[in-house]
Amino acid sequence: MKSVNLGILGLGTVGCGTVNVLHRNATEIARRAGRGINVTRAAVRTLEAPRRCSVDDIELTTDPLEVVNADDVDVVVELIGGYDLARDVVLTAIDNGKHVVTANKALIALHGNEIFARAHEKGVMVAFEAAVAGGIPIIKAIREGLAGNRIEWLAGIINGTGNYILTEMGEEGREFDDVLAEAQELGYAEADPTFDIEGIDAAHKLTIMASIAFGIPLQFDKTFTEGISRVSREDVAYADELGYKVKHLGIARRVGEGIELRVHPTLIPRHRLVANVDGVTNAVVVQGDAVGPTLYYGAGAGADPTASAVVADLVDTVRMMTADPSNQVPHLAFQPDALEDLPILDMKEVETAYYLRLLADDRPGVLAEITRILAEQEISIEALVQKRVEGELVPIILVTHKVQESRMNAAQEQLQSLVAVAGEIVRIRLETLD
Ligand code: HSE
């Protein structure tokens, strides 16, 4: 059967990784897909640049539209990233009747609803495995492997840079800025590293996973996002003493008739497998009603791991090219007319446990004042430690049981206004993940 021709947009880390994997594993890939897959065209920023792959048989251009409009291109692989240009070229490719494979999480999280509707109309595939957790086949696992389940919740370490920073702070006692600079040098971080640190990259990925887990439209704008820039080495150490690790988690949970969608630093019990996922590695726990908890672990970024996901999508796409489009796996796992309009809960309504650290005067009655405020908001304390330090102010560390966030907000406001409390109270959410 005739080989399939690819047009790749972007020959950076992932683009060249894809060219190399397609070349290195060409025979295996053709045995799986039933046809050969050749990269015939590519759009690049500069024609004469050093590259990490051979471009000998590839026609290069600096104009992505030239690739998506070429009649001899069957599938477009979008690896340029960003929102605007990527959206335009992907929609043009779809309008031209071409299938699309993308690693662009921002594009899918923000414009996925529009893109999938257009692709459905035109009967083409838009595959995006590489957009979430790099090489881990988490999209396929949730969308197909767990299709018999009602998904209850999922929680993931889905940003390698953030996890690397927290790991180094916890294990090596290094400072935040120092580790971030290293992550940038090693090429893990996004072009704008605030996307990693402030949780935007993780929120893009969580939005996508939640959509295919619960059958809801993509709703990035409703995802609560809190970054890790305020997590201190001190809190990582106190959490450790109490038996917890601090991880930057993306959590999506079905509660009653709503969905929690949140990215924030989280204390998790040290004995959970996911608490021991360190460095740039990613991991996602998915809880289905039939299967129970399942864990997916692996490289969340990098040339070959991300190419692994892109090529898997290509194999799927090539297999589907001769099939009836109505037999395609739906983009968001559920049939487009079966998506539900479940509300995304406001953070005030979310129930979780908390770690609090207060700096307070060391005198009689201060602890009583603190516990009275918590008791008035019906917040139950699970653990309380007062550290012995030199001076008049002492750190008090508290771990609470689960409580609605609105109650914790009210308590925190009152605690902060106590004369005996100095500085800003540190608050980190805590999940037991059971
Ligand atoms: N900046 C991302 C990360 C790359 O650190 O995980 C993969 O999406």
CSV table of C-alpha atoms and ligand atoms in Angstrom, one decimal:
chain,number,residue,atom,x,y,z
A,1,MET,CA,0.0,0.0,0.0
A,2,LYS,CA,1.2,3.6,-0.8
A,3,SER,CA,3.1,5.2,2.0
A,4,VAL,CA,1.6,8.1,4.0
A,5,ASN,CA,3.2,11.5,3.6
A,6,LEU,CA,3.7,13.7,6.6
A,7,GLY,CA,4.2,17.5,6.8
A,8,ILE,CA,5.8,18.5,10.1
A,9,LEU,CA,5.4,22.0,11.4
A,10,GLY,CA,8.5,22.7,13.6
A,11,LEU,CA,11.8,20.7,13.6
A,12,GLY,CA,12.8,21.6,17.2
A,13,THR,CA,13.3,19.1,20.0
A,14,VAL,CA,10.1,17.1,19.4
A,15,GLY,CA,10.0,17.6,15.6
A,16,CYS,CA,13.5,16.2,15.2
A,17,GLY,CA,12.8,13.5,17.8
A,18,THR,CA,9.8,12.4,15.6
A,19,VAL,CA,11.9,12.3,12.5
A,20,ASN,CA,14.5,10.2,14.2
A,21,VAL,CA,12.0,7.8,15.8
A,22,LEU,CA,10.2,7.4,12.5
A,23,HIS,CA,13.5,6.6,10.8
A,24,ARG,CA,15.0,4.4,13.4
A,25,ASN,CA,11.8,2.2,13.9
A,26,ALA,CA,10.5,2.5,10.3
A,27,THR,CA,10.1,-1.3,9.9
A,28,GLU,CA,8.3,-1.8,13.2
A,29,ILE,CA,6.1,1.2,12.6
A,30,ALA,CA,5.1,0.1,9.1
A,31,ARG,CA,4.3,-3.4,10.4
A,32,ARG,CA,2.0,-1.9,12.9
A,33,ALA,CA,0.4,0.8,10.7
A,34,GLY,CA,0.1,-1.4,7.6
A,35,ARG,CA,1.9,1.3,5.5
A,36,GLY,CA,5.2,3.2,5.5
A,37,ILE,CA,5.2,6.7,7.0
A,38,ASN,CA,7.5,9.3,5.4
A,39,VAL,CA,8.2,12.9,6.3
A,40,THR,CA,8.2,14.7,3.0
A,41,ARG,CA,7.8,18.3,4.0
A,42,ALA,CA,8.6,20.5,7.1
A,43,ALA,CA,8.1,24.1,8.1
A,44,VAL,CA,11.0,25.6,10.0
A,45,ARG,CA,11.8,29.0,11.5
A,46,THR,CA,15.2,29.3,9.6
A,47,LEU,CA,16.2,27.2,6.6
A,48,GLU,CA,19.9,27.1,7.4
A,49,ALA,CA,20.1,26.1,11.1
A,50,PRO,CA,21.9,23.2,12.9
A,51,ARG,CA,19.4,20.4,13.5
A,52,ARG,CA,19.3,17.2,15.6
A,53,CYS,CA,17.9,15.1,12.7
A,54,SER,CA,18.6,14.5,9.0
A,55,VAL,CA,16.5,16.6,6.6
A,56,ASP,CA,18.0,15.2,3.4
A,57,ASP,CA,14.7,13.8,2.1
A,58,ILE,CA,12.5,16.6,3.5
A,59,GLU,CA,11.4,19.7,1.5
A,60,LEU,CA,11.9,22.6,3.9
A,61,THR,CA,10.0,25.9,3.9
A,62,THR,CA,9.6,28.8,6.4
A,63,ASP,CA,5.8,29.0,5.6
A,64,PRO,CA,3.7,26.5,7.6
A,65,LEU,CA,0.7,27.2,5.3
A,66,GLU,CA,2.7,25.9,2.4
A,67,VAL,CA,2.9,22.5,4.2
A,68,VAL,CA,-0.8,22.4,5.2
A,69,ASN,CA,-1.9,23.4,1.7
A,70,ALA,CA,0.3,20.9,-0.1
A,71,ASP,CA,-1.7,18.3,-2.0
A,72,ASP,CA,0.9,15.6,-1.4
A,73,VAL,CA,0.7,15.9,2.4
A,74,ASP,CA,-1.8,13.4,4.0
A,75,VAL,CA,-1.2,14.2,7.7
A,76,VAL,CA,0.0,17.4,9.4
A,77,VAL,CA,2.1,17.2,12.6
A,78,GLU,CA,1.8,20.5,14.5
A,79,LEU,CA,4.8,21.0,16.8
A,80,ILE,CA,5.2,24.8,16.7
A,81,GLY,CA,3.4,25.4,20.0
A,82,GLY,CA,1.6,28.6,21.1
A,83,TYR,CA,-2.0,29.5,20.4
A,84,ASP,CA,-2.6,31.8,17.4
A,85,LEU,CA,-0.5,30.5,14.5
A,86,ALA,CA,-1.0,26.9,15.6
A,87,ARG,CA,-4.8,27.4,15.7
A,88,ASP,CA,-4.8,28.9,12.2
A,89,VAL,CA,-2.7,26.2,10.6
A,90,VAL,CA,-4.5,23.4,12.3
A,91,LEU,CA,-7.9,24.7,11.2
A,92,THR,CA,-6.6,25.2,7.7
A,93,ALA,CA,-5.2,21.6,7.6
A,94,ILE,CA,-8.6,20.3,8.8
A,95,ASP,CA,-10.5,22.4,6.2
A,96,ASN,CA,-8.1,20.8,3.6
A,97,GLY,CA,-9.3,17.4,4.7
A,98,LYS,CA,-5.9,16.5,6.4
A,99,HIS,CA,-5.6,14.6,9.6
A,100,VAL,CA,-3.6,16.4,12.4
A,101,VAL,CA,-1.3,15.2,15.1
A,102,THR,CA,-0.3,17.7,17.7
A,103,ALA,CA,1.7,18.0,20.9
A,104,ASN,CA,0.3,21.4,21.7
A,105,LYS,CA,-1.4,21.3,25.1
A,106,ALA,CA,-2.2,25.0,25.1
A,107,LEU,CA,-3.9,24.8,21.7
A,108,ILE,CA,-6.1,21.8,22.7
A,109,ALA,CA,-6.9,23.2,26.2
A,110,LEU,CA,-7.9,26.6,24.8
A,111,HIS,CA,-9.2,25.9,21.3
A,112,GLY,CA,-9.9,22.2,21.4
A,113,ASN,CA,-13.7,22.5,21.4
A,114,GLU,CA,-13.6,24.5,18.2
A,115,ILE,CA,-11.0,22.3,16.6
A,116,PHE,CA,-12.7,19.0,17.4
A,117,ALA,CA,-16.1,20.3,16.1
A,118,ARG,CA,-14.5,21.3,12.8
A,119,ALA,CA,-12.6,18.0,12.6
A,120,HIS,CA,-15.8,16.0,13.3
A,121,GLU,CA,-17.6,17.9,10.6
A,122,LYS,CA,-14.8,17.2,8.1
A,123,GLY,CA,-14.3,13.5,9.2
A,124,VAL,CA,-10.7,13.9,10.1
A,125,MET,CA,-8.7,13.0,13.2
A,126,VAL,CA,-6.9,15.4,15.5
A,127,ALA,CA,-4.7,13.3,17.8
A,128,PHE,CA,-3.0,14.8,20.8
A,129,GLU,CA,-1.4,12.1,23.0
A,130,ALA,CA,1.9,14.0,23.2
A,131,ALA,CA,0.1,17.0,24.7
A,132,VAL,CA,-0.2,15.4,28.1
A,133,ALA,CA,2.6,13.8,30.1
A,134,GLY,CA,5.0,13.4,27.2
A,135,GLY,CA,5.6,9.8,26.5
A,136,ILE,CA,3.1,8.3,29.0
A,137,PRO,CA,0.1,7.1,26.9
A,138,ILE,CA,-2.4,8.6,29.4
A,139,ILE,CA,-4.9,9.9,26.8
A,140,LYS,CA,-5.2,6.4,25.3
A,141,ALA,CA,-5.4,4.9,28.8
A,142,ILE,CA,-8.2,7.1,29.9
A,143,ARG,CA,-10.1,7.3,26.6
A,144,GLU,CA,-9.9,3.7,25.6
A,145,GLY,CA,-8.3,1.5,28.3
A,146,LEU,CA,-10.7,2.7,31.0
A,147,ALA,CA,-13.7,3.1,28.7
A,148,GLY,CA,-15.7,0.7,30.9
A,149,ASN,CA,-15.3,2.8,34.0
A,150,ARG,CA,-17.0,5.7,35.6
A,151,ILE,CA,-13.9,7.8,36.4
A,152,GLU,CA,-14.1,9.1,39.9
A,153,TRP,CA,-10.9,11.2,40.1
A,154,LEU,CA,-7.5,11.6,38.7
A,155,ALA,CA,-4.4,13.3,40.1
A,156,GLY,CA,-1.1,13.9,38.4
A,157,ILE,CA,2.3,15.3,38.6
A,158,ILE,CA,2.1,16.6,35.0
A,159,ASN,CA,4.9,19.3,34.9
A,160,GLY,CA,8.4,17.9,35.0
A,161,THR,CA,10.1,21.3,35.7
A,162,GLY,CA,8.0,22.0,38.8
A,163,ASN,CA,8.5,18.4,40.1
A,164,TYR,CA,12.3,18.8,39.5
A,165,ILE,CA,12.3,22.0,41.5
A,166,LEU,CA,10.3,20.5,44.5
A,167,THR,CA,12.4,17.4,44.5
A,168,GLU,CA,15.7,19.3,44.6
A,169,MET,CA,14.4,21.6,47.3
A,170,GLY,CA,13.3,18.6,49.4
A,171,GLU,CA,16.2,16.3,48.9
A,172,GLU,CA,19.1,18.6,48.4
A,173,GLY,CA,17.9,21.6,50.4
A,174,ARG,CA,18.4,23.8,47.4
A,175,GLU,CA,16.8,27.2,46.8
A,176,PHE,CA,14.0,27.6,44.3
A,177,ASP,CA,15.7,30.1,42.0
A,178,ASP,CA,18.8,28.1,41.8
A,179,VAL,CA,17.0,24.9,40.7
A,180,LEU,CA,14.8,26.8,38.2
A,181,ALA,CA,17.9,28.2,36.5
A,182,GLU,CA,19.2,24.7,36.2
A,183,ALA,CA,15.9,23.3,34.8
A,184,GLN,CA,16.0,26.1,32.1
A,185,GLU,CA,19.6,25.2,31.2
A,186,LEU,CA,18.7,21.5,30.9
A,187,GLY,CA,15.8,22.5,28.5
A,188,TYR,CA,12.9,21.1,30.6
A,189,ALA,CA,11.2,24.4,31.2
A,190,GLU,CA,8.6,26.0,28.9
A,191,ALA,CA,9.7,29.0,26.7
A,192,ASP,CA,8.1,31.1,29.4
A,193,PRO,CA,9.0,29.3,32.7
A,194,THR,CA,6.1,31.0,34.5
A,195,PHE,CA,3.9,28.5,32.7
A,196,ASP,CA,5.7,25.7,34.6
A,197,ILE,CA,6.0,27.5,38.0
A,198,GLU,CA,2.6,29.1,38.1
A,199,GLY,CA,0.9,25.8,37.0
A,200,ILE,CA,-0.4,27.0,33.7
A,201,ASP,CA,1.2,24.2,31.8
A,202,ALA,CA,-0.2,21.7,34.3
A,203,ALA,CA,-3.7,23.4,34.0
A,204,HIS,CA,-3.6,22.9,30.2
A,205,LYS,CA,-2.9,19.2,30.7
A,206,LEU,CA,-5.4,18.8,33.5
A,207,THR,CA,-8.1,20.5,31.4
A,208,ILE,CA,-7.6,17.9,28.7
A,209,MET,CA,-7.5,14.9,31.0
A,210,ALA,CA,-10.6,16.0,32.8
A,211,SER,CA,-12.5,16.4,29.6
A,212,ILE,CA,-11.9,12.9,28.4
A,213,ALA,CA,-12.3,11.4,31.9
A,214,PHE,CA,-15.7,12.9,32.6
A,215,GLY,CA,-17.1,13.7,29.1
A,216,ILE,CA,-17.2,17.4,29.6
A,217,PRO,CA,-16.2,20.2,27.2
A,218,LEU,CA,-12.6,21.6,27.6
A,219,GLN,CA,-12.8,24.5,30.2
A,220,PHE,CA,-9.3,25.8,30.8
A,221,ASP,CA,-10.7,29.2,32.0
A,222,LYS,CA,-12.4,27.4,34.9
A,223,THR,CA,-9.4,25.5,36.2
A,224,PHE,CA,-8.1,26.8,39.5
A,225,THR,CA,-4.3,27.3,39.3
A,226,GLU,CA,-1.9,28.0,42.1
A,227,GLY,CA,1.9,27.8,41.4
A,228,ILE,CA,4.8,26.6,43.5
A,229,SER,CA,6.7,29.9,43.8
A,230,ARG,CA,5.6,30.4,47.4
A,231,VAL,CA,6.6,26.9,48.6
A,232,SER,CA,9.6,27.3,50.8
A,233,ARG,CA,12.3,24.9,51.7
A,234,GLU,CA,11.1,25.2,55.3
A,235,ASP,CA,7.6,23.9,54.5
A,236,VAL,CA,9.0,21.0,52.4
A,237,ALA,CA,11.1,20.1,55.5
A,238,TYR,CA,8.2,20.4,58.0
A,239,ALA,CA,5.9,18.4,55.7
A,240,ASP,CA,8.6,15.7,55.6
A,241,GLU,CA,8.7,15.6,59.4
A,242,LEU,CA,4.9,15.0,59.4
A,243,GLY,CA,5.2,12.2,56.9
A,244,TYR,CA,4.2,14.1,53.7
A,245,LYS,CA,5.8,15.1,50.4
A,246,VAL,CA,4.9,18.4,48.7
A,247,LYS,CA,4.0,17.8,45.0
A,248,HIS,CA,2.5,20.2,42.5
A,249,LEU,CA,-0.6,18.2,41.6
A,250,GLY,CA,-3.3,18.6,39.0
A,251,ILE,CA,-6.5,17.2,40.5
A,252,ALA,CA,-9.9,16.5,38.8
A,253,ARG,CA,-12.6,15.0,40.8
A,254,ARG,CA,-16.3,14.2,40.3
A,255,VAL,CA,-18.3,15.3,43.4
A,256,GLY,CA,-22.1,15.1,43.4
A,257,GLU,CA,-23.2,16.9,40.2
A,258,GLY,CA,-20.0,18.9,39.8
A,259,ILE,CA,-16.3,18.7,38.9
A,260,GLU,CA,-13.3,19.9,40.9
A,261,LEU,CA,-10.6,21.1,38.6
A,262,ARG,CA,-7.5,22.4,40.4
A,263,VAL,CA,-3.8,22.7,40.2
A,264,HIS,CA,-1.9,23.6,43.4
A,265,PRO,CA,1.0,22.5,45.6
A,266,THR,CA,-0.3,19.6,47.7
A,267,LEU,CA,0.9,17.6,50.6
A,268,ILE,CA,0.5,13.9,50.0
A,269,PRO,CA,1.4,11.0,52.3
A,270,ARG,CA,4.9,9.8,51.8
A,271,HIS,CA,3.8,6.2,51.4
A,272,ARG,CA,1.8,6.8,48.3
A,273,LEU,CA,3.6,5.7,45.1
A,274,VAL,CA,3.0,9.0,43.4
A,275,ALA,CA,4.7,10.8,46.3
A,276,ASN,CA,7.9,9.1,45.3
A,277,VAL,CA,7.9,10.3,41.7
A,278,ASP,CA,10.9,12.6,41.6
A,279,GLY,CA,12.8,14.8,39.2
A,280,VAL,CA,11.4,15.6,35.8
A,281,THR,CA,9.3,12.4,35.7
A,282,ASN,CA,5.5,12.6,35.4
A,283,ALA,CA,2.8,10.3,36.9
A,284,VAL,CA,-0.9,10.2,36.9
A,285,VAL,CA,-3.2,8.2,39.2
A,286,VAL,CA,-6.7,7.5,37.7
A,287,GLN,CA,-9.4,6.1,39.9
A,288,GLY,CA,-12.1,4.2,38.1
A,289,ASP,CA,-15.2,2.6,39.8
A,290,ALA,CA,-14.5,-0.8,38.2
A,291,VAL,CA,-10.7,-0.9,38.0
A,292,GLY,CA,-9.9,1.0,41.2
A,293,PRO,CA,-6.7,3.1,41.3
A,294,THR,CA,-4.3,2.8,38.4
A,295,LEU,CA,-0.9,4.6,38.1
A,296,TYR,CA,0.8,5.7,34.9
A,297,TYR,CA,4.5,6.8,35.2
A,298,GLY,CA,7.2,7.8,32.8
A,299,ALA,CA,9.0,10.6,31.0
A,300,GLY,CA,6.9,13.7,30.7
A,301,ALA,CA,9.1,15.6,28.3
A,302,GLY,CA,12.1,15.2,26.0
A,303,ALA,CA,12.7,14.5,22.3
A,304,ASP,CA,12.3,10.7,22.1
A,305,PRO,CA,9.6,10.3,24.8
A,306,THR,CA,7.4,12.9,23.3
A,307,ALA,CA,8.1,11.5,19.8
A,308,SER,CA,7.0,8.1,21.1
A,309,ALA,CA,3.5,9.6,21.7
A,310,VAL,CA,3.5,11.5,18.4
A,311,VAL,CA,4.4,8.4,16.5
A,312,ALA,CA,1.7,6.3,18.3
A,313,ASP,CA,-0.8,8.9,17.2
A,314,LEU,CA,0.5,8.7,13.7
A,315,VAL,CA,0.1,4.9,13.7
A,316,ASP,CA,-3.5,5.3,14.9
A,317,THR,CA,-4.2,7.9,12.3
A,318,VAL,CA,-2.8,5.8,9.4
A,319,ARG,CA,-4.9,2.8,10.5
A,320,MET,CA,-8.0,5.0,10.5
A,321,MET,CA,-7.4,6.5,7.1
A,322,THR,CA,-9.1,3.7,5.3
A,323,ALA,CA,-11.9,3.4,7.9
A,324,ASP,CA,-15.3,5.0,8.1
A,325,PRO,CA,-14.9,8.3,10.1
A,326,SER,CA,-17.9,7.5,12.2
A,327,ASN,CA,-15.9,4.6,13.7
A,328,GLN,CA,-13.2,6.9,15.0
A,329,VAL,CA,-12.6,7.0,18.7
A,330,PRO,CA,-14.2,10.3,19.7
A,331,HIS,CA,-11.7,13.1,20.3
A,332,LEU,CA,-12.9,13.7,23.8
A,333,ALA,CA,-13.7,10.0,24.5
A,334,PHE,CA,-17.4,10.5,24.6
A,335,GLN,CA,-19.6,11.0,21.5
A,336,PRO,CA,-19.7,14.8,20.7
A,337,ASP,CA,-23.5,14.9,21.3
A,338,ALA,CA,-23.1,13.1,24.6
A,339,LEU,CA,-20.8,15.5,26.4
A,340,GLU,CA,-22.3,16.7,29.7
A,341,ASP,CA,-22.5,20.2,31.0
A,342,LEU,CA,-21.4,19.5,34.5
A,343,PRO,CA,-20.5,22.6,36.5
A,344,ILE,CA,-16.9,23.1,37.5
A,345,LEU,CA,-16.9,23.9,41.2
A,346,ASP,CA,-15.7,27.2,42.5
A,347,MET,CA,-12.7,26.6,44.8
A,348,LYS,CA,-14.8,27.9,47.8
A,349,GLU,CA,-16.9,24.8,47.4
A,350,VAL,CA,-14.0,22.3,47.3
A,351,GLU,CA,-13.4,20.1,50.3
A,352,THR,CA,-9.8,19.3,51.1
A,353,ALA,CA,-7.4,19.1,54.1
A,354,TYR,CA,-4.8,21.8,54.9
A,355,TYR,CA,-1.3,22.3,56.2
A,356,LEU,CA,-0.9,25.7,58.0
A,357,ARG,CA,2.2,27.3,59.3
A,358,LEU,CA,1.9,30.3,61.6
A,359,LEU,CA,4.5,32.4,63.3
A,360,ALA,CA,3.1,33.3,66.7
A,361,ASP,CA,4.0,34.8,70.1
A,362,ASP,CA,5.2,32.2,72.6
A,363,ARG,CA,2.9,33.1,75.5
A,364,PRO,CA,0.0,31.6,77.4
A,365,GLY,CA,-3.3,31.4,75.6
A,366,VAL,CA,-2.1,31.9,72.0
A,367,LEU,CA,-2.7,28.3,71.0
A,368,ALA,CA,-6.1,28.4,72.7
A,369,GLU,CA,-7.0,31.5,70.5
A,370,ILE,CA,-5.9,29.6,67.4
A,371,THR,CA,-7.8,26.4,68.1
A,372,ARG,CA,-10.9,28.4,69.1
A,373,ILE,CA,-11.0,30.1,65.7
A,374,LEU,CA,-10.6,26.7,64.0
A,375,ALA,CA,-13.3,25.2,66.2
A,376,GLU,CA,-15.7,28.0,65.4
A,377,GLN,CA,-15.4,27.1,61.7
A,378,GLU,CA,-15.8,23.4,62.5
A,379,ILE,CA,-12.3,22.7,61.4
A,380,SER,CA,-10.9,19.6,63.1
A,381,ILE,CA,-7.1,19.4,63.7
A,382,GLU,CA,-5.3,16.2,62.8
A,383,ALA,CA,-1.8,17.2,63.9
A,384,LEU,CA,-0.3,20.2,65.7
A,385,VAL,CA,3.4,20.9,66.3
A,386,GLN,CA,5.0,23.9,68.0
A,387,LYS,CA,8.7,24.1,67.1
A,388,ARG,CA,11.2,25.1,69.7
A,389,VAL,CA,13.3,28.0,68.4
A,390,GLU,CA,15.3,30.9,69.9
A,391,GLY,CA,13.3,34.2,70.2
A,392,GLU,CA,9.8,35.3,71.0
A,393,LEU,CA,8.1,34.0,67.8
A,394,VAL,CA,7.6,30.3,67.3
A,395,PRO,CA,6.4,28.4,64.2
A,396,ILE,CA,3.2,26.5,64.8
A,397,ILE,CA,2.4,23.8,62.2
A,398,LEU,CA,-1.1,22.4,61.9
A,399,VAL,CA,-2.6,19.7,59.7
A,400,THR,CA,-6.4,19.8,59.5
A,401,HIS,CA,-9.0,17.2,58.5
A,402,LYS,CA,-11.1,17.9,55.3
A,403,VAL,CA,-13.2,21.1,55.4
A,404,GLN,CA,-14.9,23.2,52.8
A,405,GLU,CA,-12.4,25.9,51.5
A,406,SER,CA,-14.9,28.7,52.3
A,407,ARG,CA,-14.6,27.8,56.0
A,408,MET,CA,-10.8,27.6,55.8
A,409,ASN,CA,-10.8,31.1,54.1
A,410,ALA,CA,-12.8,32.5,57.0
A,411,ALA,CA,-10.6,30.9,59.7
A,412,GLN,CA,-7.4,32.0,58.0
A,413,GLU,CA,-8.7,35.6,57.8
A,414,GLN,CA,-9.4,35.6,61.6
A,415,LEU,CA,-6.1,33.8,62.4
A,416,GLN,CA,-4.2,36.4,60.3
A,417,SER,CA,-5.8,39.2,62.3
A,418,LEU,CA,-4.7,37.9,65.7
A,419,VAL,CA,-2.2,40.2,67.4
A,420,ALA,CA,-0.2,37.2,68.4
A,421,VAL,CA,0.3,36.1,64.8
A,422,ALA,CA,3.2,37.6,62.9
A,423,GLY,CA,3.8,37.5,59.1
A,424,GLU,CA,1.7,35.8,56.5
A,425,ILE,CA,0.2,32.4,57.3
A,426,VAL,CA,1.4,29.7,54.9
A,427,ARG,CA,-1.4,27.4,53.7
A,428,ILE,CA,-0.9,24.3,51.5
A,429,ARG,CA,-3.7,21.9,50.6
A,430,LEU,CA,-3.4,18.3,51.6
A,431,GLU,CA,-4.8,15.2,49.8
A,432,THR,CA,-4.6,11.6,51.1
A,433,LEU,CA,-5.4,10.3,47.6
A,434,ASP,CA,-7.3,7.3,49.0
B,1,HSE,N1,7.6,22.3,30.4
B,1,HSE,C1,6.9,21.0,30.4
B,1,HSE,C2,7.3,20.2,31.7
B,1,HSE,C3,7.3,20.2,29.2
B,1,HSE,O1,8.3,20.7,32.4
B,1,HSE,O2,6.7,19.2,32.0
B,1,HSE,C4,6.4,19.1,28.8
B,1,HSE,O3,5.1,19.5,28.6
